[in-house]
Coordinates of C-alpha atoms and ligand atoms in Angstrom, one line a residue:
X153 CA 46.0 -69.3 -67.5
X154 CA 46.3 -70.4 -71.1
X155 CA 44.2 -69.2 -73.8
X156 CA 43.4 -72.7 -75.2
X157 CA 43.3 -75.8 -73.0
X158 CA 45.7 -77.7 -75.5
X159 CA 47.7 -74.8 -76.5
X160 CA 51.5 -75.3 -76.3
X161 CA 52.1 -71.5 -76.7
X162 CA 51.9 -69.5 -73.5
X163 CA 51.8 -66.2 -75.3
X164 CA 51.0 -65.0 -78.8
X165 CA 53.2 -62.5 -80.7
X166 CA 51.9 -61.6 -84.1
X167 CA 50.8 -59.3 -86.8
X168 CA 47.2 -58.3 -87.9
X169 CA 45.6 -57.6 -91.3
X170 CA 42.0 -57.3 -92.4
X171 CA 40.6 -58.8 -95.7
X172 CA 39.5 -55.6 -97.4
X173 CA 42.5 -53.8 -96.5
X174 CA 45.1 -56.2 -98.1
X175 CA 43.2 -58.8 -100.4
X176 CA 42.1 -56.8 -103.4
X177 CA 39.2 -57.0 -105.9
X178 CA 36.5 -57.7 -103.4
X179 CA 33.4 -55.8 -104.5
X180 CA 31.4 -55.1 -101.5
X181 CA 29.4 -52.3 -99.7
X182 CA 32.7 -50.3 -99.1
X183 CA 33.4 -50.5 -102.8
X184 CA 30.0 -48.7 -103.3
X185 CA 30.9 -46.2 -100.6
X186 CA 34.2 -45.3 -102.4
X187 CA 32.4 -45.0 -105.8
X188 CA 30.0 -42.5 -104.2
X189 CA 33.0 -40.4 -103.4
X190 CA 33.0 -40.6 -99.6
X191 CA 36.5 -41.9 -99.1
X192 CA 39.8 -39.9 -99.8
X193 CA 42.3 -40.8 -102.5
X194 CA 42.4 -43.8 -104.7
X195 CA 39.8 -46.7 -104.2
X196 CA 41.1 -49.9 -102.7
X197 CA 40.9 -51.8 -106.0
X198 CA 43.9 -54.5 -105.8
X199 CA 45.0 -53.4 -102.3
X200 CA 48.1 -55.2 -101.9
X201 CA 47.0 -58.4 -103.6
X202 CA 47.2 -60.6 -100.6
X203 CA 44.4 -62.8 -102.0
X204 CA 47.1 -64.1 -104.3
X205 CA 49.9 -63.6 -101.9
X206 CA 48.7 -64.7 -98.4
X207 CA 51.2 -67.6 -98.3
X208 CA 54.1 -65.1 -99.0
X209 CA 52.7 -62.8 -96.3
X210 CA 52.7 -65.5 -93.8
X211 CA 56.2 -66.2 -94.5
X212 CA 57.2 -62.7 -94.0
X213 CA 55.2 -62.8 -90.5
X214 CA 57.2 -65.7 -89.5
X215 CA 60.6 -64.2 -90.6
X216 CA 59.7 -61.2 -88.5
X217 CA 59.4 -63.4 -85.5
X218 CA 55.6 -63.9 -85.2
X219 CA 54.1 -67.0 -83.7
X220 CA 50.5 -65.9 -84.5
X221 CA 48.7 -64.2 -87.5
X222 CA 45.5 -62.2 -87.2
X223 CA 43.3 -62.0 -90.5
X224 CA 39.6 -61.8 -91.3
X225 CA 37.4 -63.6 -93.7
X226 CA 35.6 -61.5 -96.3
X227 CA 31.8 -62.0 -96.1
X228 CA 31.2 -60.6 -99.6
X229 CA 33.6 -63.1 -101.1
X230 CA 32.1 -66.1 -99.2
X231 CA 28.5 -65.2 -99.9
X232 CA 28.5 -62.8 -102.8
X233 CA 24.6 -63.4 -103.3
X234 CA 22.5 -64.0 -100.3
X235 CA 22.4 -67.7 -99.4
X236 CA 24.8 -68.7 -102.2
X237 CA 28.2 -69.6 -100.8
X238 CA 31.5 -69.6 -102.9
X239 CA 33.1 -72.9 -102.0
X240 CA 36.2 -71.8 -103.8
X241 CA 36.6 -68.8 -101.5
X242 CA 36.2 -70.9 -98.4
X243 CA 38.7 -73.3 -99.7
X244 CA 41.2 -70.5 -100.3
X245 CA 40.8 -69.4 -96.6
X246 CA 41.0 -73.0 -95.6
X247 CA 44.2 -73.5 -97.4
X248 CA 45.7 -70.3 -95.9
X249 CA 45.0 -71.4 -92.4
X250 CA 46.7 -74.8 -93.1
X251 CA 49.8 -72.8 -94.3
X252 CA 49.8 -70.7 -91.2
X253 CA 49.6 -73.8 -89.0
X254 CA 52.4 -75.4 -91.1
X255 CA 54.6 -72.3 -90.5
X256 CA 54.1 -72.4 -86.9
X257 CA 51.7 -69.3 -86.7
X258 CA 48.5 -69.7 -84.6
X259 CA 45.7 -68.4 -86.9
X260 CA 43.4 -65.8 -85.3
X261 CA 40.3 -65.5 -87.4
X262 CA 38.1 -62.3 -87.5
X263 CA 34.6 -62.7 -88.9
X264 CA 33.6 -59.1 -89.2
X265 CA 35.9 -56.3 -89.9
X266 CA 33.6 -53.6 -91.2
X267 CA 32.6 -54.6 -94.7
X268 CA 29.3 -56.4 -95.8
X269 CA 28.3 -58.1 -99.0
X270 CA 26.5 -55.8 -101.4
X271 CA 23.0 -57.4 -100.7
X272 CA 23.3 -57.0 -96.9
X273 CA 22.1 -53.5 -96.1
X274 CA 19.1 -53.5 -98.4
X275 CA 17.9 -57.1 -97.6
X276 CA 18.9 -57.8 -94.0
X277 CA 20.1 -54.6 -92.4
X278 CA 21.5 -54.7 -88.8
X279 CA 18.5 -52.7 -87.7
X280 CA 16.5 -56.0 -88.5
X281 CA 16.7 -59.4 -86.6
X282 CA 17.2 -60.9 -90.0
X283 CA 20.9 -59.8 -89.8
X284 CA 21.5 -62.0 -87.0
X285 CA 20.2 -65.1 -89.1
X286 CA 22.4 -64.4 -91.9
X287 CA 25.5 -63.5 -89.9
X288 CA 25.0 -66.8 -87.9
X289 CA 24.8 -68.7 -91.2
X290 CA 27.9 -67.1 -92.5
X291 CA 29.7 -67.8 -89.2
X292 CA 28.6 -71.3 -89.3
X293 CA 29.9 -71.9 -92.8
X294 CA 33.3 -70.3 -92.0
X295 CA 33.6 -72.3 -88.7
X296 CA 32.9 -75.5 -90.6
X297 CA 35.7 -74.7 -93.1
X298 CA 38.3 -73.4 -90.5
X299 CA 37.5 -74.7 -87.2
X300 CA 39.5 -77.8 -87.2
X301 CA 42.6 -75.7 -87.5
X302 CA 41.5 -72.3 -86.1
X303 CA 41.2 -72.0 -82.2
X304 CA 41.3 -68.3 -81.7
X305 CA 38.3 -66.4 -83.1
X306 CA 37.5 -62.6 -83.0
X307 CA 33.8 -62.4 -84.2
X308 CA 33.4 -58.7 -84.2
X309 CA 36.2 -56.0 -84.9
X310 CA 35.4 -52.8 -83.0
X311 CA 31.6 -53.2 -82.8
X312 CA 31.2 -49.9 -81.3
X313 CA 33.3 -47.9 -83.8
X314 CA 31.1 -49.5 -86.5
X315 CA 27.9 -48.5 -84.8
X316 CA 29.2 -45.0 -84.1
X317 CA 30.5 -44.4 -87.6
X318 CA 27.9 -46.2 -89.5
X319 CA 24.7 -45.4 -87.5
X320 CA 25.4 -42.1 -85.7
X321 CA 28.0 -40.3 -87.6
X322 CA 27.1 -41.5 -91.1
X323 CA 30.7 -41.6 -92.1
X324 CA 30.9 -45.4 -93.1
X325 CA 28.4 -47.6 -94.6
X326 CA 25.5 -47.8 -94.1
X327 CA 25.9 -44.1 -93.5
X328 CA 23.0 -43.5 -91.2
X329 CA 22.7 -40.7 -88.4
X330 CA 20.0 -41.9 -86.1
X331 CA 20.2 -42.8 -82.4
X332 CA 17.2 -45.2 -82.4
X333 CA 18.7 -47.2 -85.4
X334 CA 22.1 -47.1 -83.7
X335 CA 20.5 -48.8 -80.6
X336 CA 18.8 -51.6 -82.5
X337 CA 21.7 -52.2 -84.7
X338 CA 23.8 -52.6 -81.6
X339 CA 21.3 -55.2 -80.2
X340 CA 21.4 -57.2 -83.4
X341 CA 25.1 -57.1 -83.8
X342 CA 25.7 -58.4 -80.4
X343 CA 23.1 -61.0 -80.8
X344 CA 24.7 -62.0 -83.9
X345 CA 28.0 -62.3 -81.9
X346 CA 26.3 -64.6 -79.4
X347 CA 24.8 -66.8 -82.1
X348 CA 28.3 -66.9 -84.0
X349 CA 30.0 -67.8 -80.8
X350 CA 27.7 -70.8 -80.2
X351 CA 28.2 -71.9 -83.9
X352 CA 31.9 -71.9 -83.5
X353 CA 31.9 -73.8 -80.3
X354 CA 29.7 -76.4 -81.7
X355 CA 32.3 -77.0 -84.3
X356 CA 35.4 -76.4 -82.1
X357 CA 34.6 -76.9 -78.6
X358 CA 38.0 -75.6 -77.3
X359 CA 37.8 -72.4 -79.2
X360 CA 38.8 -69.3 -77.6
X361 CA 36.1 -66.6 -78.7
X362 CA 36.9 -63.0 -78.5
X363 CA 36.0 -59.4 -79.6
X364 CA 38.4 -56.7 -80.7
X365 CA 37.3 -53.6 -78.8
X366 CA 38.8 -50.3 -79.7
X367 CA 39.8 -48.4 -76.5
X368 CA 41.3 -44.9 -76.3
X369 CA 42.8 -42.7 -73.7
X370 CA 40.6 -39.6 -72.9
X371 CA 42.1 -36.5 -71.2
X372 CA 40.7 -33.1 -70.3
X373 CA 42.1 -30.5 -72.4
X374 CA 42.2 -28.3 -69.3
X375 CA 42.9 -30.4 -66.2
X376 CA 41.4 -27.7 -63.9
X377 CA 38.2 -27.3 -65.9
X378 CA 35.4 -29.3 -64.3
X379 CA 33.6 -29.7 -67.7
X380 CA 36.4 -31.0 -69.6
X381 CA 37.1 -33.7 -66.8
X382 CA 33.4 -34.5 -66.8
X383 CA 33.2 -35.1 -70.6
X384 CA 36.5 -37.1 -70.4
X385 CA 35.0 -39.4 -67.9
X386 CA 31.7 -39.6 -69.9
X387 CA 33.7 -40.6 -73.0
X388 CA 35.6 -43.4 -71.2
X389 CA 32.4 -44.8 -69.7
X390 CA 30.8 -44.8 -73.2
X391 CA 33.6 -45.7 -75.4
X392 CA 35.8 -48.0 -73.4
X393 CA 33.7 -49.4 -70.6
X394 CA 30.2 -49.6 -72.2
X395 CA 31.0 -52.6 -74.4
X396 CA 33.0 -54.3 -71.6
X397 CA 29.9 -54.1 -69.4
X398 CA 27.7 -55.6 -72.2
X399 CA 30.1 -58.5 -72.7
X400 CA 30.4 -59.2 -68.8
X401 CA 26.7 -58.7 -67.8
X402 CA 24.8 -59.1 -70.9
X403 CA 23.4 -55.7 -70.3
X404 CA 24.3 -52.2 -71.1
X405 CA 23.3 -48.6 -70.5
X406 CA 25.4 -45.6 -71.5
X407 CA 24.7 -42.1 -72.5
X408 CA 26.0 -40.4 -75.4
X409 CA 25.8 -36.7 -74.1
X410 CA 23.4 -34.9 -74.2
X411 CA 20.6 -37.1 -75.2
X412 CA 21.3 -40.3 -76.9
X413 CA 20.9 -43.3 -74.4
X414 CA 21.9 -46.8 -75.3
X415 CA 20.3 -49.5 -73.2
X416 CA 19.9 -53.0 -74.1
X417 CA 20.2 -56.6 -73.1
X418 CA 21.1 -59.8 -75.0
X419 CA 20.4 -62.8 -73.0
X420 CA 23.5 -65.0 -72.6
X421 CA 26.0 -62.5 -74.1
X422 CA 27.9 -62.6 -70.9
X423 CA 28.7 -66.3 -71.5
X424 CA 30.2 -66.0 -74.9
X425 CA 33.6 -64.4 -74.3
X426 CA 36.8 -66.2 -73.5
X427 CA 39.3 -63.4 -74.5
X428 CA 38.9 -59.7 -74.6
X429 CA 40.9 -58.3 -77.5
X430 CA 42.0 -54.6 -77.2
X431 CA 42.8 -52.4 -80.2
X432 CA 44.8 -49.6 -78.7
X433 CA 46.3 -46.7 -80.8
X434 CA 46.1 -43.3 -79.2
X435 CA 44.4 -40.7 -76.9
X436 CA 42.2 -37.8 -77.3
X437 CA 42.0 -34.3 -75.4
X438 CA 38.5 -33.3 -74.8
X439 CA 37.0 -29.7 -74.3
X440 CA 33.5 -28.9 -73.2
X441 CA 31.6 -26.9 -74.4
X442 CA 33.3 -27.3 -77.8
X443 CA 33.9 -24.5 -80.2
X444 CA 33.6 -26.6 -83.3
X445 CA 31.1 -29.1 -81.9
X446 CA 28.2 -28.0 -79.7
X447 CA 29.0 -30.3 -76.7
X448 CA 32.7 -30.9 -77.0
X449 CA 35.8 -30.9 -79.2
X450 CA 38.3 -33.5 -79.2
X451 CA 41.8 -33.6 -80.6
X452 CA 45.0 -35.2 -80.6
X453 CA 47.9 -33.3 -79.1
X454 CA 51.6 -33.9 -78.9
X455 CA 51.9 -33.8 -75.1
X456 CA 55.0 -35.7 -74.5
X457 CA 57.1 -34.2 -77.3
X458 CA 57.3 -37.7 -79.1
X459 CA 55.8 -36.1 -82.1
X460 CA 52.5 -37.0 -83.9
X461 CA 52.2 -39.9 -86.2
X462 CA 51.7 -39.5 -90.0
X463 CA 47.9 -39.3 -89.7
X464 CA 48.2 -36.9 -86.8
X465 CA 47.6 -39.2 -83.8
X466 CA 49.4 -38.8 -80.5
X467 CA 51.8 -41.4 -79.4
X468 CA 50.6 -42.4 -75.8
X469 CA 52.1 -45.5 -74.4
X470 CA 51.7 -44.1 -71.0
X471 CA 47.8 -44.5 -71.4
X472 CA 48.0 -48.3 -71.9
X473 CA 48.5 -49.6 -68.5
X474 CA 45.4 -48.1 -67.4
X475 CA 43.5 -49.1 -70.4
X476 CA 44.5 -52.6 -69.8
X477 CA 43.5 -52.4 -66.2
X478 CA 40.1 -51.2 -67.3
X479 CA 39.9 -54.1 -69.6
X480 CA 40.9 -56.5 -66.8
X481 CA 37.7 -55.5 -65.1
X482 CA 36.1 -57.9 -67.5
X483 CA 37.8 -60.7 -65.6
X484 CA 38.9 -62.2 -69.0
X485 CA 42.3 -62.9 -70.4
X486 CA 43.6 -60.1 -72.4
X487 CA 45.0 -59.9 -76.0
X488 CA 46.1 -56.7 -77.6
X489 CA 44.5 -57.4 -81.0
X490 CA 45.8 -54.3 -82.7
X491 CA 48.3 -51.6 -81.9
X492 CA 50.4 -49.6 -84.5
X493 CA 51.7 -46.4 -85.9
X494 CA 51.2 -44.7 -89.3
X495 CA 54.9 -43.9 -90.1
X496 CA 56.2 -44.0 -93.6
X497 CA 59.8 -43.1 -92.8
X498 CA 60.0 -45.6 -89.9
X499 CA 61.1 -42.7 -87.6
X500 CA 59.0 -43.5 -84.6
X501 CA 58.0 -47.2 -84.9
X502 CA 61.0 -48.4 -83.1
X503 CA 60.4 -46.3 -79.9
X504 CA 56.6 -47.0 -80.4
X505 CA 57.1 -50.6 -80.2
X506 CA 59.5 -50.5 -77.4
X507 CA 57.4 -48.1 -75.2
X508 CA 54.2 -50.0 -75.8
X509 CA 55.9 -53.3 -74.9
X510 CA 57.3 -51.7 -71.7
X511 CA 53.7 -50.4 -70.9
X512 CA 52.2 -54.0 -71.6
X513 CA 54.8 -55.5 -69.3
X514 CA 54.2 -53.0 -66.5
X515 CA 50.5 -53.7 -66.7
X516 CA 51.1 -57.3 -66.4
X517 CA 52.7 -56.9 -63.1
X518 CA 49.4 -55.6 -61.8
X519 CA 45.9 -57.1 -62.5
X520 CA 46.0 -57.1 -66.2
X521 CA 47.4 -60.2 -67.9
X522 CA 48.2 -59.8 -71.5
X523 CA 48.4 -63.2 -73.3
X524 CA 49.1 -61.9 -76.7
X525 CA 50.0 -59.1 -78.9
X526 CA 49.3 -58.4 -82.6
X527 CA 50.8 -55.5 -84.3
X528 CA 48.8 -53.5 -86.8
X529 CA 50.1 -54.0 -89.3
X530 CA 52.1 -56.6 -91.2
X531 CA 51.9 -54.3 -94.4
X532 CA 51.1 -50.9 -95.6
X533 CA 47.5 -51.3 -96.5
X534 CA 44.3 -49.5 -97.5
X535 CA 43.2 -47.3 -94.6
X536 CA 39.5 -46.9 -95.2
X537 CA 38.5 -43.2 -95.4
X538 CA 42.2 -42.3 -95.8
X539 CA 42.8 -44.5 -98.7
X540 CA 46.4 -45.6 -99.2
X541 CA 47.8 -42.5 -97.3
X542 CA 48.9 -43.8 -93.9
X543 CA 51.7 -46.4 -93.7
X544 CA 51.2 -48.8 -90.8
X545 CA 53.3 -51.7 -92.1
X546 CA 56.4 -53.4 -90.6
X547 CA 56.8 -54.0 -94.3
X548 CA 56.3 -51.2 -97.0
X549 CA 54.6 -52.2 -100.2
X550 CA 55.5 -50.9 -103.7
X551 CA 52.0 -50.7 -105.2
X552 CA 53.4 -50.8 -108.8
X553 CA 55.1 -54.2 -108.4
X554 CA 53.5 -55.2 -105.2
X555 CA 56.8 -56.2 -103.7
X556 CA 57.2 -56.1 -99.9
X557 CA 60.1 -54.5 -98.2
X558 CA 61.1 -54.7 -94.5
X559 CA 61.4 -51.5 -92.6
X560 CA 64.3 -51.3 -90.1
X561 CA 61.8 -51.7 -87.1
X562 CA 61.1 -55.2 -88.1
X563 CA 64.3 -56.2 -86.0
X564 CA 62.7 -54.4 -82.9
X565 CA 59.5 -56.3 -83.5
X566 CA 61.5 -59.7 -83.7
X567 CA 63.5 -59.1 -80.7
X568 CA 60.7 -57.8 -78.4
X569 CA 58.7 -61.0 -79.6
X570 CA 61.4 -63.2 -78.4
X571 CA 61.4 -61.5 -74.9
X572 CA 57.5 -61.6 -74.7
X573 CA 57.2 -65.2 -75.8
X574 CA 60.0 -66.6 -73.7
X575 CA 58.8 -64.7 -70.6
X576 CA 57.2 -66.6 -67.7
X577 CA 53.4 -67.4 -68.7
X578 CA 51.2 -64.8 -67.3
X579 CA 49.6 -66.4 -64.1
X580 CA 45.7 -66.8 -63.9
Ligands
BGC604 C1 41.0 -50.8 -87.5 C2 41.8 -51.0 -88.7 C3 42.5 -49.7 -89.2 C4 43.4 -49.2 -88.0 C5 44.2 -48.0 -88.3 C6 41.5 -50.0 -86.5 O1 40.7 -49.4 -85.6 O2 40.4 -52.0 -87.0 O3 41.1 -51.6 -89.8 O4 43.4 -50.0 -90.3 O5 42.3 -48.9 -86.9 O6 43.4 -47.0 -88.7

């Protein structure tokens, strides 16, 4: 099976970035969040100036052996005031997409990667159906500008992470902690996905529409302890499988123990996905009841002795085959839309890449068919609540001069990419 009916590339091998994390100078809801002191370290500011340097970044991706480039469109740049579109910003993205095509990089466009225009939460919040109309209008404008060249679309990046962080945990904008609001925001977000999918298909009938779904490994802290096993299974149902159920059936019903129940239906959602994107980074070990949290504690642990990443995450490639086989239950072609490691010294990245590549290859022998891989990230970038601390880049960035420097593991990325792209196409 090929991702696009007319695509000459059996497999995609690329890098991923997101607008706010690299472009710089993009006032939006997240900028206000930083100003209110809710993030660590320096505010995003100029980020790594990709808005002015995108063409150079694309050239780096090409040099590193990519044949695809995942990026996102900033809603706040494109529609800084409600209903007023910045044509120059749309044109800037169009030129970038043309450059990607010229370089032989398949553009993979994301429409929502966490941030919103400043007017959004006050005027058309996700808890209101008005959010669907404005998102659809934004998606249509972007599709008009980019669809002729862009065939692979990720409408939402990590919708569940956004709902959990923004509407239950209150850690990211809009900073709400209410189960009922989380439920209605999820309905509207998924409805917005459906509307955007239709709008894109109208303009690009052979588009492949996807979502980037964050999936994690969940393990009982004590394998012999029933409650630890129980909470790990519930975490997998909720976090990994809930959204897959929504996209395959149009309905969902999952419980956030002990009391929050997400239940909903979006008519037609099940016909809107051509590709399932998976963002995979790590796994958590769960203990129930928790000592720090009432129901359960969860933490990263260095089980294999590989060491923890700079931001304390476990390196767990062995979890990836079962994640991919869970994802394969959707019946959709799979693309790894993000996978990467915070490793400023590049101590672990080489092994990380090789081990995850081996995991993808072994999963592909079974039911899961992986048609693409995007490494997070091309560049060191702005890491949301952690500021510029964690370094995820294949290329480091000197933020004084904004120069980009390859880390040694770029070579590993390139050679694995050659093997991946030239392998036999994954059969349907
Ligand atoms: C997000 C990225 C983020 C990465 C590493 C992913 O879940 O989509 O924006 O940079 O995790 O923290």
